[in-house]
PDB file of C-alpha atoms in Angstrom:
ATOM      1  CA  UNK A 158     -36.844 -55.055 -83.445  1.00 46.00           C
ATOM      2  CA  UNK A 159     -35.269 -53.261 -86.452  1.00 56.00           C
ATOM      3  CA  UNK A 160     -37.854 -50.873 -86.333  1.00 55.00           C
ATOM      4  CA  UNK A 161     -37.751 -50.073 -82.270  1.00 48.00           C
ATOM      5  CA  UNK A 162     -34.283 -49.391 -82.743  1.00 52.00           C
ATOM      6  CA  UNK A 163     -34.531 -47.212 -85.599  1.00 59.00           C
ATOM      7  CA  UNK A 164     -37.859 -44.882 -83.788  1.00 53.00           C
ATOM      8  CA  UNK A 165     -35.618 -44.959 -81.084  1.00 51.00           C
ATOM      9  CA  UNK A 166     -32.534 -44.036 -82.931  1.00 56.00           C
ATOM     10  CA  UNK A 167     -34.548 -41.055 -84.565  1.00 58.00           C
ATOM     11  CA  UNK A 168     -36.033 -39.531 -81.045  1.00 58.00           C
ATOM     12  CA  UNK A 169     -32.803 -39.632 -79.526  1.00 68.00           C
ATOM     13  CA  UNK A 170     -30.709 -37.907 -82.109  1.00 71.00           C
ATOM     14  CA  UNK A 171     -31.879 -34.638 -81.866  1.00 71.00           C
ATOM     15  CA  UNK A 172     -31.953 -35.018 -78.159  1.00 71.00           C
ATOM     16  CA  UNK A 173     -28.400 -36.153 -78.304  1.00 69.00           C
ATOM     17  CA  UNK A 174     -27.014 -33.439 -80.251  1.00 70.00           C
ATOM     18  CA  UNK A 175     -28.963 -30.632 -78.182  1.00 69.00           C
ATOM     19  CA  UNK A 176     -26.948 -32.030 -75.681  1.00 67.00           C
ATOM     20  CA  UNK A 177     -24.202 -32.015 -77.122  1.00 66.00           C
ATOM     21  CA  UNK A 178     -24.344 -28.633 -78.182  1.00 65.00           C
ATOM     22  CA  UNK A 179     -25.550 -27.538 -74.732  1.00 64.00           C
ATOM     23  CA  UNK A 180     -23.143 -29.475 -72.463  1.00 62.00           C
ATOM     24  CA  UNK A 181     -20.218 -29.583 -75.219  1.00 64.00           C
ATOM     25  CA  UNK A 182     -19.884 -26.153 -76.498  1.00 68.00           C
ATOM     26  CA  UNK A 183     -21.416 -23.749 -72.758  1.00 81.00           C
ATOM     27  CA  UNK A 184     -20.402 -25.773 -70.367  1.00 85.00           C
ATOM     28  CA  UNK A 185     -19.316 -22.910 -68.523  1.00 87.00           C
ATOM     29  CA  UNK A 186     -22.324 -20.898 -69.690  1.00 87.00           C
ATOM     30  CA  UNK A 187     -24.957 -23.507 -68.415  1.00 88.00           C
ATOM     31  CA  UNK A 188     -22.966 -23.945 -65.081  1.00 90.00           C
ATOM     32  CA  UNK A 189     -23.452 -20.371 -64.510  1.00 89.00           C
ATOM     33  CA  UNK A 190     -27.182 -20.840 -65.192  1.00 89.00           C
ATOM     34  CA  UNK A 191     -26.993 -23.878 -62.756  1.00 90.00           C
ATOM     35  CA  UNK A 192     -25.141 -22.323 -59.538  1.00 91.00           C
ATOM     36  CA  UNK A 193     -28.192 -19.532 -59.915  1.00 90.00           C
ATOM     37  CA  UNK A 194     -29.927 -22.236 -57.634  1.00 90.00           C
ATOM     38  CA  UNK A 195     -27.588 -21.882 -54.791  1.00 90.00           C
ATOM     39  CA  UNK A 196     -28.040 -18.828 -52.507  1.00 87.00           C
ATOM     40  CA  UNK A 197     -26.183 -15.231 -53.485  1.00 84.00           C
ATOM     41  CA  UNK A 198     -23.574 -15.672 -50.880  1.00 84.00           C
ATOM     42  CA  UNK A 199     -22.990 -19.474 -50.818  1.00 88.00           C
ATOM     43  CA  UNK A 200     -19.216 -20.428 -51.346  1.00 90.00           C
ATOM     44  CA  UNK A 201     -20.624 -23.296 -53.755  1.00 91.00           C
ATOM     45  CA  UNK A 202     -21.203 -21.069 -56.625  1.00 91.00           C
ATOM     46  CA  UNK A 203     -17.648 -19.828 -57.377  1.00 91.00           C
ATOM     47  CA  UNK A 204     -16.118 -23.438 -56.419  1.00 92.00           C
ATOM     48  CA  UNK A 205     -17.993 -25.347 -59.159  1.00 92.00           C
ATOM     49  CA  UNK A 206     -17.150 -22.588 -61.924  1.00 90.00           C
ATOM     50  CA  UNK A 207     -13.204 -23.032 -60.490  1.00 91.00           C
ATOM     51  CA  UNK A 208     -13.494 -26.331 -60.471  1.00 91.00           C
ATOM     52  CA  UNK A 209     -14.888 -26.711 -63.954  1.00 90.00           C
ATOM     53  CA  UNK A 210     -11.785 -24.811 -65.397  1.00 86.00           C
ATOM     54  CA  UNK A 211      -9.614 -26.881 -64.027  1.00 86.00           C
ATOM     55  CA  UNK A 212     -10.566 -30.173 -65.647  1.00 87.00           C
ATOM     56  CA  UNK A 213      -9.860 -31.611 -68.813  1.00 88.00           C
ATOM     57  CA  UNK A 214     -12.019 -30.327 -71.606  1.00 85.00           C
ATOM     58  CA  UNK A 215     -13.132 -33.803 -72.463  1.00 85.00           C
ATOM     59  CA  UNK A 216     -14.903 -34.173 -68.975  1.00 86.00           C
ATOM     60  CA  UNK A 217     -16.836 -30.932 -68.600  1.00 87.00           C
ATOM     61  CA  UNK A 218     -19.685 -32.070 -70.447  1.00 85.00           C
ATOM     62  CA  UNK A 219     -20.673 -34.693 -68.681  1.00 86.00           C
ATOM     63  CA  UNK A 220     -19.642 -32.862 -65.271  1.00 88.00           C
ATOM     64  CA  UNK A 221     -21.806 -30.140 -66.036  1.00 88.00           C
ATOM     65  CA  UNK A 222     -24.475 -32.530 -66.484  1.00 86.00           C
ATOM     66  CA  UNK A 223     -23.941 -34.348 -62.812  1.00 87.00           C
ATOM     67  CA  UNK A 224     -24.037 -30.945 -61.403  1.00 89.00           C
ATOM     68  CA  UNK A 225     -28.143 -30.700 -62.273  1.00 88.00           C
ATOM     69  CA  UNK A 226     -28.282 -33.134 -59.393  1.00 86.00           C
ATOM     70  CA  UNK A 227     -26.196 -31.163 -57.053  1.00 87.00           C
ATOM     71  CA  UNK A 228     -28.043 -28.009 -57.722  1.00 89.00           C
ATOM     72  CA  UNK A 229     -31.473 -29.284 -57.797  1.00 87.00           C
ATOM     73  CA  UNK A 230     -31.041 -31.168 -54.584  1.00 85.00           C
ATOM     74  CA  UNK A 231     -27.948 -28.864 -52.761  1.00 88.00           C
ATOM     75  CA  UNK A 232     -28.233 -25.825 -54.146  1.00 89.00           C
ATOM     76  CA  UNK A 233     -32.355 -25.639 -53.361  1.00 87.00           C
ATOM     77  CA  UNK A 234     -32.137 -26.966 -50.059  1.00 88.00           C
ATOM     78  CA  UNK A 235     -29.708 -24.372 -48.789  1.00 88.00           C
ATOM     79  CA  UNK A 236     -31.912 -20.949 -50.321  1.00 86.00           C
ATOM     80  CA  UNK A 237     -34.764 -22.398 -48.991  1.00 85.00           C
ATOM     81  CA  UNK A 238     -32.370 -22.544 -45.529  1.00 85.00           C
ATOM     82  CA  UNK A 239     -30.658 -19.166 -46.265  1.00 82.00           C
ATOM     83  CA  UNK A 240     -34.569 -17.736 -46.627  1.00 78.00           C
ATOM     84  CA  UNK A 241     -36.100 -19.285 -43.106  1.00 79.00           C
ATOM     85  CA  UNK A 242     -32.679 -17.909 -41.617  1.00 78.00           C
ATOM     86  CA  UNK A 243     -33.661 -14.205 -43.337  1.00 71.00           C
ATOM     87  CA  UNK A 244     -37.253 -14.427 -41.939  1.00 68.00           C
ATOM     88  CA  UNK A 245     -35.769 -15.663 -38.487  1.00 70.00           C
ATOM     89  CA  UNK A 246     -34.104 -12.506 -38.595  1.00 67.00           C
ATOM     90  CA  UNK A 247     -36.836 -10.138 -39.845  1.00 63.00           C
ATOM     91  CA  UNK A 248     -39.031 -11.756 -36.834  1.00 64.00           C
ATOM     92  CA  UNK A 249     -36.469 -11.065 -33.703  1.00 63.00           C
ATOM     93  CA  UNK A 250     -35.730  -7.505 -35.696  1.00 59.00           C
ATOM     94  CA  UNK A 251     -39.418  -6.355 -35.708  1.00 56.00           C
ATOM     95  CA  UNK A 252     -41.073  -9.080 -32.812  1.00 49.00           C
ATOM     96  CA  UNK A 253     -44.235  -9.494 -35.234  1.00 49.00           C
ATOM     97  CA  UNK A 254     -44.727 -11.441 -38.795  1.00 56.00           C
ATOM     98  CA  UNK A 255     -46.064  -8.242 -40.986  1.00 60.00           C
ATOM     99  CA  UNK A 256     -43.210  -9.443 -43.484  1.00 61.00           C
ATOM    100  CA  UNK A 257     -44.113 -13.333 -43.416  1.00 62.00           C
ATOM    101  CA  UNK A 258     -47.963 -12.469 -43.723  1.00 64.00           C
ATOM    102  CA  UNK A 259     -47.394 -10.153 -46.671  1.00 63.00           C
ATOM    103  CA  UNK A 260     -45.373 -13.246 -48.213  1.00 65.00           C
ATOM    104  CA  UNK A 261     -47.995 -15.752 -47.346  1.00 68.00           C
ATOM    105  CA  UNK A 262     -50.832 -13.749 -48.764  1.00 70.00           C
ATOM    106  CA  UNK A 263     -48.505 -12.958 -52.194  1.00 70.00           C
ATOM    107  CA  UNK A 264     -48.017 -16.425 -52.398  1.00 73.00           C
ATOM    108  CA  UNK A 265     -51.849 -17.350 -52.208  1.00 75.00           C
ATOM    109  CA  UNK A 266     -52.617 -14.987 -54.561  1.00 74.00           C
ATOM    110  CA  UNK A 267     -49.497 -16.179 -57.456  1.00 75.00           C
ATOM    111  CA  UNK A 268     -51.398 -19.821 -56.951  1.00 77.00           C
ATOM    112  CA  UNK A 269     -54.741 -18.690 -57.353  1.00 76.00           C
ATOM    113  CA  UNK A 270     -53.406 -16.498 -60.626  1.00 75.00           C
ATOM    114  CA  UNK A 271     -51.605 -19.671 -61.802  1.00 78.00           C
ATOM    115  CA  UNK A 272     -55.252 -21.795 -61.313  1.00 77.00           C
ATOM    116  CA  UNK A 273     -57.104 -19.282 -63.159  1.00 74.00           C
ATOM    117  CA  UNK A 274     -54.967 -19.141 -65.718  1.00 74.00           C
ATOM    118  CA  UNK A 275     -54.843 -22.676 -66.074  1.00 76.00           C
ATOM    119  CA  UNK A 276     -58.851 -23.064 -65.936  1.00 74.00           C
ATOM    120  CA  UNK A 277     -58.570 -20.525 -68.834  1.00 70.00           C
ATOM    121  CA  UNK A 278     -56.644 -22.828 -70.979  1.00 71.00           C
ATOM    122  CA  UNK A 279     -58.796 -25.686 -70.128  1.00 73.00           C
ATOM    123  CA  UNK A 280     -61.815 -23.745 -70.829  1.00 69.00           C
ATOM    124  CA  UNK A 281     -61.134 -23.074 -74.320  1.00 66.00           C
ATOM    125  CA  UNK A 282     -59.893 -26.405 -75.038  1.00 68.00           C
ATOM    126  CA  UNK A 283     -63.058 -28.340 -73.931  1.00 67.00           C
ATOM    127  CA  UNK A 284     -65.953 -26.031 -73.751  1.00 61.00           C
ATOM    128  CA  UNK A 285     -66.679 -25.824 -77.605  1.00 56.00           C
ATOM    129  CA  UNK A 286     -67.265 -29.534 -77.011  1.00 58.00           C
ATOM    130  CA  UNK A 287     -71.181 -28.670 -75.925  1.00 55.00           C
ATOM    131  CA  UNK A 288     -72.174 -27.338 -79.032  1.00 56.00           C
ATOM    132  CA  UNK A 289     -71.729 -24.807 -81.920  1.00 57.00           C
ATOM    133  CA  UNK A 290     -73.206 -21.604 -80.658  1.00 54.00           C
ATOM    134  CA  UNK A 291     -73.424 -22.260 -76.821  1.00 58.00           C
ATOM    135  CA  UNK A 292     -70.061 -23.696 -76.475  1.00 58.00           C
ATOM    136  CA  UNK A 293     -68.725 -21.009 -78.151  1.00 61.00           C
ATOM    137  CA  UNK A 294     -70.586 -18.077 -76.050  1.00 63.00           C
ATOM    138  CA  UNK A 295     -69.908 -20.024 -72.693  1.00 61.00           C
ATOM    139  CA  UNK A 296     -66.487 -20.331 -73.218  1.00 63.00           C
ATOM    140  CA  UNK A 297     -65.790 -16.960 -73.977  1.00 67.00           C
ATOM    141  CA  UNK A 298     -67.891 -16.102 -71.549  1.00 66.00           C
ATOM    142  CA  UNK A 299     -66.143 -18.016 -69.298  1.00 66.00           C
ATOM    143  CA  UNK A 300     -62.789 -17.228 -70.563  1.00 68.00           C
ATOM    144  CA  UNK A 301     -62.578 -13.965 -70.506  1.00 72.00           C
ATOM    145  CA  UNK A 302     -64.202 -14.219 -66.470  1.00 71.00           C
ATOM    146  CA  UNK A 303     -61.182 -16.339 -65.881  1.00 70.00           C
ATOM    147  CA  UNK A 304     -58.639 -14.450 -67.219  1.00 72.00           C
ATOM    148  CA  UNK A 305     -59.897 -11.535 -66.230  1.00 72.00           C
ATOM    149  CA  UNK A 306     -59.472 -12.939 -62.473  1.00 73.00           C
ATOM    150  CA  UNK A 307     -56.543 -14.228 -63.309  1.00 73.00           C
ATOM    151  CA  UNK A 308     -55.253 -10.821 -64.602  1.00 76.00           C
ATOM    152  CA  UNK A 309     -56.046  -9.237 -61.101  1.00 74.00           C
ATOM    153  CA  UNK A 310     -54.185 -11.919 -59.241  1.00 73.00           C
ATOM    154  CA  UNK A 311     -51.417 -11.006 -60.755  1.00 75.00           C
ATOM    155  CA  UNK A 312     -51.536  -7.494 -60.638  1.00 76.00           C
ATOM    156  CA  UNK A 313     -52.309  -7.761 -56.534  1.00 72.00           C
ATOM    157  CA  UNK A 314     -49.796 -10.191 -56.502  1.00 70.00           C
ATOM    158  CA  UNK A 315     -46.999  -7.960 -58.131  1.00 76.00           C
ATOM    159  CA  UNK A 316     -48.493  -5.063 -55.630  1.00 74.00           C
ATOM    160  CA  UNK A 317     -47.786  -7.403 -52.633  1.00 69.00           C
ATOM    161  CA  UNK A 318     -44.403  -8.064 -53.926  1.00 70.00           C
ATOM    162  CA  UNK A 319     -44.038  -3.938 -53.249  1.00 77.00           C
ATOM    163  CA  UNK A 320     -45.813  -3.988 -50.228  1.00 73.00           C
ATOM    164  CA  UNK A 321     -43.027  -6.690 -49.038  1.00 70.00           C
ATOM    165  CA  UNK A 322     -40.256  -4.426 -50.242  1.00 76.00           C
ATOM    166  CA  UNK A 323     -41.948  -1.435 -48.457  1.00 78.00           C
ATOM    167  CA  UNK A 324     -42.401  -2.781 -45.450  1.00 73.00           C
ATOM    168  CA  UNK A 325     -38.426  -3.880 -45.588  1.00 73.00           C
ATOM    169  CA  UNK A 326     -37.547  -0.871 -45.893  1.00 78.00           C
ATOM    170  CA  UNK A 327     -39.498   0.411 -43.343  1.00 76.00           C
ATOM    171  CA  UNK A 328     -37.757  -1.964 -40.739  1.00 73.00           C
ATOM    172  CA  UNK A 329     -34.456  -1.485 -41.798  1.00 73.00           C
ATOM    173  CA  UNK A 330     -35.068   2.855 -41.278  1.00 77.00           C
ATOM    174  CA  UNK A 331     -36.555   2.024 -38.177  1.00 73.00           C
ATOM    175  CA  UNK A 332     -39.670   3.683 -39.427  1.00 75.00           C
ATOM    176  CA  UNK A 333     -41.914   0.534 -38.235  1.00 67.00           C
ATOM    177  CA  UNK A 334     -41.122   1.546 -34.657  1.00 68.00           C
ATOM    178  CA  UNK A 335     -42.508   4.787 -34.422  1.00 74.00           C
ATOM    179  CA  UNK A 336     -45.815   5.377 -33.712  1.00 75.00           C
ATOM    180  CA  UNK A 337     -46.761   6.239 -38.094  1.00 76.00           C
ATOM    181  CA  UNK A 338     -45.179   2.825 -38.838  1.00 71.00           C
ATOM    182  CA  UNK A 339     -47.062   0.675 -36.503  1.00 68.00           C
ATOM    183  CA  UNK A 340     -50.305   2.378 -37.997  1.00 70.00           C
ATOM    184  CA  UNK A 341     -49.043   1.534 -41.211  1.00 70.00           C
ATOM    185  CA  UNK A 342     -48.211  -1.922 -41.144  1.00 64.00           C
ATOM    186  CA  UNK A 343     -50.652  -3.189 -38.021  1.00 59.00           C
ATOM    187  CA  UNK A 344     -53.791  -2.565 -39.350  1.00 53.00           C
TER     188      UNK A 344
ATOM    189  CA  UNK B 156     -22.024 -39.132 -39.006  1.00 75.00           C
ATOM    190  CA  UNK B 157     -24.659 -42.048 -40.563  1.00 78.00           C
ATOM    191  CA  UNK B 158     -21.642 -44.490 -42.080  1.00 79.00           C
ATOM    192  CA  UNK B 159     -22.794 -44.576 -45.119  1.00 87.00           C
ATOM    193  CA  UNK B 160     -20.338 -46.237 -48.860  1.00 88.00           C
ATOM    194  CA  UNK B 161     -19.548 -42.756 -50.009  1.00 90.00           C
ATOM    195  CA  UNK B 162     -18.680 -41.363 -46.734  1.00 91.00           C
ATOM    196  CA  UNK B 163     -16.320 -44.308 -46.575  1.00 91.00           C
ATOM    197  CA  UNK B 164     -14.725 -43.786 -49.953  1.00 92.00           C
ATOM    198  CA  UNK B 165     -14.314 -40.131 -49.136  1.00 92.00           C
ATOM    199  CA  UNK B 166     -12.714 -40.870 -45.753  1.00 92.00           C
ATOM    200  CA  UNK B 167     -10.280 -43.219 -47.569  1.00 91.00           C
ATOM    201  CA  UNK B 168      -9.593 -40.821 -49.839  1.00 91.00           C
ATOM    202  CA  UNK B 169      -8.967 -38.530 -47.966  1.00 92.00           C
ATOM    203  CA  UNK B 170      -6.660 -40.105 -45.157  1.00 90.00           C
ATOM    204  CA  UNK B 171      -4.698 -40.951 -48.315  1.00 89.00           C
ATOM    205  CA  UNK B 172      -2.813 -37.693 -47.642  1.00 89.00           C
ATOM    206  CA  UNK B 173      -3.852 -36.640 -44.241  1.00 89.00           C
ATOM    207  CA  UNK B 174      -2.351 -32.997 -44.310  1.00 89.00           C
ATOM    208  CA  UNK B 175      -2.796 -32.038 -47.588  1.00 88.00           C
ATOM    209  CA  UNK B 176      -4.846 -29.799 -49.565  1.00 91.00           C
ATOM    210  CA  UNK B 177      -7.676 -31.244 -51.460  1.00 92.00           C
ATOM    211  CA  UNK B 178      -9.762 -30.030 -54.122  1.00 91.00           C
ATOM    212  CA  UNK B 179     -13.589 -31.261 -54.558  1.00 91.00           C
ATOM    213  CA  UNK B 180     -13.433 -32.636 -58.424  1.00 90.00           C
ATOM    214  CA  UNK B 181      -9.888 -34.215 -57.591  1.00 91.00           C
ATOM    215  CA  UNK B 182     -11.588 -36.042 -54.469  1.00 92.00           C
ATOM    216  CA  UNK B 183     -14.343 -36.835 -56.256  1.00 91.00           C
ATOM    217  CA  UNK B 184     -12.011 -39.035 -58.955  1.00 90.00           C
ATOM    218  CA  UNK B 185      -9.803 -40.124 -56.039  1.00 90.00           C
ATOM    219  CA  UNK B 186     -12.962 -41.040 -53.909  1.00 90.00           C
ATOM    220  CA  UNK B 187     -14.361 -42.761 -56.787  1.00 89.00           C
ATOM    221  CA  UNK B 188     -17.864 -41.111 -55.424  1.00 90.00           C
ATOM    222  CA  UNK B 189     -19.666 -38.885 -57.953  1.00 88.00           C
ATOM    223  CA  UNK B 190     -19.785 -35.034 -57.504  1.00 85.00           C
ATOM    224  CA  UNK B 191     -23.530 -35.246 -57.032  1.00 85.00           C
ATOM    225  CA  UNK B 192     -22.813 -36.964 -53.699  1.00 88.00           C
ATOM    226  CA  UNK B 193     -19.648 -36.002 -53.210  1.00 90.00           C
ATOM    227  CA  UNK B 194     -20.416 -32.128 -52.610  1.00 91.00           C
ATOM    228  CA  UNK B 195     -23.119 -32.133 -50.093  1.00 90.00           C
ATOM    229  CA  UNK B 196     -20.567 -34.961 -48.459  1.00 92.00           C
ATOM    230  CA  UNK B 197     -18.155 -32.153 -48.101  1.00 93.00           C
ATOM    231  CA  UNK B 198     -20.772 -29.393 -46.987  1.00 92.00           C
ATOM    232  CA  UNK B 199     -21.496 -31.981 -44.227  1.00 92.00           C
ATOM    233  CA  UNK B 200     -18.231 -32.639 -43.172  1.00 94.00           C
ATOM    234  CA  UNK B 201     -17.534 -29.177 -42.748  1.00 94.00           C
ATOM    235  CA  UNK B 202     -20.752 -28.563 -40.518  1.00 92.00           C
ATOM    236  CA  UNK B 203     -19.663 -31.338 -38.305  1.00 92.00           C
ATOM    237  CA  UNK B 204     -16.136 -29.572 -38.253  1.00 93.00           C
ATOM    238  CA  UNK B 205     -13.979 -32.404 -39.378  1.00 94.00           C
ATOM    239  CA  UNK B 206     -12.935 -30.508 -42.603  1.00 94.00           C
ATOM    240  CA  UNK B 207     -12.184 -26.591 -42.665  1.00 94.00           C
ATOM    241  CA  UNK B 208     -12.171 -25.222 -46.029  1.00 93.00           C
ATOM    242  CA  UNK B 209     -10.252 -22.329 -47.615  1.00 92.00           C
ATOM    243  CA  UNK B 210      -9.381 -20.609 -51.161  1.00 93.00           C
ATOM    244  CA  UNK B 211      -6.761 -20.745 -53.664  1.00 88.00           C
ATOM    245  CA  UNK B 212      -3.963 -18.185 -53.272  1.00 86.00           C
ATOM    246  CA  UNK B 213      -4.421 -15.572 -56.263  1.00 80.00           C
ATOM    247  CA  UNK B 214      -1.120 -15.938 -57.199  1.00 78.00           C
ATOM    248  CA  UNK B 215      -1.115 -19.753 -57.922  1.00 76.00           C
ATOM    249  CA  UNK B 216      -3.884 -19.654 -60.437  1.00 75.00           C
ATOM    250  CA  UNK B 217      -1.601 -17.627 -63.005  1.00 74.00           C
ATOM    251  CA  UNK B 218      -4.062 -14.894 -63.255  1.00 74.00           C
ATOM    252  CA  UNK B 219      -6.277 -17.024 -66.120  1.00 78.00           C
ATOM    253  CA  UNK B 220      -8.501 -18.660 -63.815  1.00 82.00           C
ATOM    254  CA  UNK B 221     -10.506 -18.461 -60.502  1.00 87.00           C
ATOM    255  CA  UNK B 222      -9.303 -19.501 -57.540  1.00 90.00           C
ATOM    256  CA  UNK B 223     -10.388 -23.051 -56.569  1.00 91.00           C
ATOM    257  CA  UNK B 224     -11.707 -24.036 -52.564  1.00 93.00           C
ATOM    258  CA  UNK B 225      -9.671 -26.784 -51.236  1.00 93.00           C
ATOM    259  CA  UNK B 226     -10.419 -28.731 -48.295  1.00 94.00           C
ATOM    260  CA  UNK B 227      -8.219 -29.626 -44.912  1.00 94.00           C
ATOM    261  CA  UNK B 228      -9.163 -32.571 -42.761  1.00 93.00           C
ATOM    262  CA  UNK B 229      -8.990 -30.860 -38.996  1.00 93.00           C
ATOM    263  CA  UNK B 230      -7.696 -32.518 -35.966  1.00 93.00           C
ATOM    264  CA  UNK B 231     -10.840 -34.020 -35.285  1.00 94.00           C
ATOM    265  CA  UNK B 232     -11.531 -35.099 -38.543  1.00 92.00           C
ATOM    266  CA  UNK B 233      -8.780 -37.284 -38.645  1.00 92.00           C
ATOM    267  CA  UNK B 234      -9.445 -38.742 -35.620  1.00 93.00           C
ATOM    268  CA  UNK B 235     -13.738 -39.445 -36.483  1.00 92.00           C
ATOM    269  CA  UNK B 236     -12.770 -40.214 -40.203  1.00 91.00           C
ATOM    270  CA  UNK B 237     -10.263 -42.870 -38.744  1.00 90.00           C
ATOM    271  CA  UNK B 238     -12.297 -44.450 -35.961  1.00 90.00           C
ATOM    272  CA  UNK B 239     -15.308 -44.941 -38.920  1.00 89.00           C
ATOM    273  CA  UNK B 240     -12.745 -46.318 -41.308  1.00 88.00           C
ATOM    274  CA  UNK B 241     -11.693 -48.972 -38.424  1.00 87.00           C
ATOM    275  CA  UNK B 242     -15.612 -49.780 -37.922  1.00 87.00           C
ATOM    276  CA  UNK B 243     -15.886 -49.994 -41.356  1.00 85.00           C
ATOM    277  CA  UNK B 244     -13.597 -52.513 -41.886  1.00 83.00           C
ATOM    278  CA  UNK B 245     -15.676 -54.891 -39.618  1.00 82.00           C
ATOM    279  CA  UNK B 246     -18.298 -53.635 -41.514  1.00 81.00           C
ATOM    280  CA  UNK B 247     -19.957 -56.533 -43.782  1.00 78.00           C
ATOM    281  CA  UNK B 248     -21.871 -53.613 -45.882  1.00 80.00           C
ATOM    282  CA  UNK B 249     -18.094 -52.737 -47.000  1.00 79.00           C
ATOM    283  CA  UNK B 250     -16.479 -55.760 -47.469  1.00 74.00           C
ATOM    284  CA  UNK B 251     -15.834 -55.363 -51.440  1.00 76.00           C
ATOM    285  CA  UNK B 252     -13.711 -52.200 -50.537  1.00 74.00           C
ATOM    286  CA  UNK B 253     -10.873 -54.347 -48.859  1.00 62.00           C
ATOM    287  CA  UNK B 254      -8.495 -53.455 -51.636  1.00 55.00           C
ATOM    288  CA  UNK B 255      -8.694 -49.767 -51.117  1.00 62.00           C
ATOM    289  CA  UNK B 256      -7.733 -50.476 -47.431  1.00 61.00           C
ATOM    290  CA  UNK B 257      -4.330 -50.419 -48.298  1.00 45.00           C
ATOM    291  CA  UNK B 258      -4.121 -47.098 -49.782  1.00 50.00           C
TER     292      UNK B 258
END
C-alpha cells in the first residue's frame, strides 16, 4: 500500500506542479489560448478574460481549469455553427457549392496526408522485424514511397487551401459571375 | 426549456434580484452551478429570449480592466423562469433544494 502511494505520489508531482505553474502563474495567458476555440466574433471570448480579472486571485487557477470544459464543448460547437452559417451564405451568394467542394476535396486530401504519414511511422517501426537485409530494403523502400505520397498530399492540400481563398475572392469581386469566372471555377 | 437541476439553480438565482444586473462568474457562485454548465445555460437563455445581455460601462471599470457582460432577465424571462420554479417545486427530482426556495 506504502508503495502505491508513494509511485503514485511520484507521477503526480510533476504533473501537479506543471499545473501549478500553468494554471497558477498564466492564468490569463492560457485563457487567452482557451477562448481561441470560440469563433472570432463571439461575445464569449472577451467575457471570460473580464470575468477572470475580476475574481479573487486565489480562484483563477482552478477557474481557468473549468473553462477547458466550456471551450471544448461551447466554444467548438458554436465555430463549427458560425462555419455552416458562412457556407450557408457562400451557397445563396454564388447558387452552386464550388467553395464547399474545394473544402471537401482539401479535407480528403489532409486525411489521406495524415494516413500516409502515419503508415510511414509504422513502417519503420515494424518492417525491420522480417529480417536483416530485406527488412531493411523494404522498409525504406516503402518509406520513402509513403512519405513521398504523403509529401504530395500535403503540398495539393496547401494548394487547395489557395484555390479556396481564390475562389473567395472571386465571389466577393463578382468575378465568378461573368462569363471568365464561370469557366474558371465550373470546369 | 428541458427543466433540468442547473436550470433550476440558475432561475433561483436569478429571481433572487429580479431587475438587477448579473454577471456570469457571480451567478455561477450564487447559482451554486459550475461555469462549465453555467455558460452555455446563459447562451441558451438568451436564444430563447428570457435574458438580454449587455456590457460594462467603460467608465465603471476604472480604466484597469475590461469591461465585463452582465445579464438582465426580460419580461418574459421572469415570467417562464417563475412558472418552472413553481413546477419545480412539485417537482420530486428537486426536492433537496427546498431550502433555497426561500431565497
Amino acid at each position: 500500500m506504502t508503495e502505491l502511494i508513494e509511485t503514485v505520489g511520484d507521477a503526480t508531482l510533476p504533473a501537479f506542479l506543471t499545473a501549478l505553474l500553468v494554471f497558477g502563474f498564466a492564468p490569463g495567458f492560457v485563457l487567452r489560448l482557451l477562448v481561441l476555440l470560440y469563433p472570432k466574433s463571439d461575445s464569449r471570448r472577451p467575457e471570460l478574460h473580464a470575468e477572470l480579472y475580476r475574481m479573487p486571485r486565489v480562484e483563477r487557477p482552478m477557474w481557468v481549469a473549468e473553462q477547458i470544459e466550456t471551450a471544448l464543448f461551447e466554444g467548438i460547437a458554436e465555430r463549427r455553427r458560425a462555419a455552416r452559417d458562412r457556407e450557408a451564405v457562400l451557397r445563396r451568394l454564388v447558387g452552386y457549392r464550388i467553395v464547399v467542394r474545394e473544402r471537401r476535396t482539401s479535407y480528403w486530401l489532409l486525411g489521406f496526408a495524415l494516413l500516409g504519414i502515419m503508415e510511414a511511422v509504422w513502417l519503420v517501426f515494424n518492417l525491420p522485424d522480417f529480417g536483416p537485409f530485406t527488412g531493411y530494403a523494404v522498409s525504406s523502400f516503402a518509406d520513402w514511397g509513403v512519405s513521398f505520397l504523403a509529401i504530395g498530399m500535403v503540398f495539393a492540400y496547401l494548394n487547395h487551401r489557395r484555390r479556396i481563398r481564390d475562389a473567395k475572392a472571386d465571389l466577393l469581386s463578382g468575378r465568378l459571375s461573368t462569363a471568365e469566372g464561370r469557366e474558371k471555377w465550373m470546369r | 426549456m428541458h427543466r433540468t437541476r442547473p436550470l433550476v439553480l440558475v432561475a433561483i438565482a436569478l429571481l433572487a434580484d429580479p431587475t438587477g444586473k448579473r454577471w456570469g462568474y457571480e451567478l455561477s457562485k450564487a447559482s451554486g452551478v459550475r461555469s462549465g454548465v453555467m455558460y452555455p445555460l446563459l447562451r441558451r437563455l438568451l436564444t430563447e429570449g428570457w435574458l438580454t445581455d449587455g456590457w460594462e460601462d467603460e467608465a465603471d471599470t476604472g480604466g484597469n480592466r475590461p469591461p465585463r457582460r452582465y445579464y438582465e432577465l426580460t419580461d418574459l424571462g421572469r415570467r417562464e423562469l417563475g412558472g418552472l420554479l413553481q413546477a419545480a417545486r412539485n417537482d420530486q427530482r428537486f426536492r433537496s433544494l427546498n431550502p433555497r426556495w426561500a431565497m
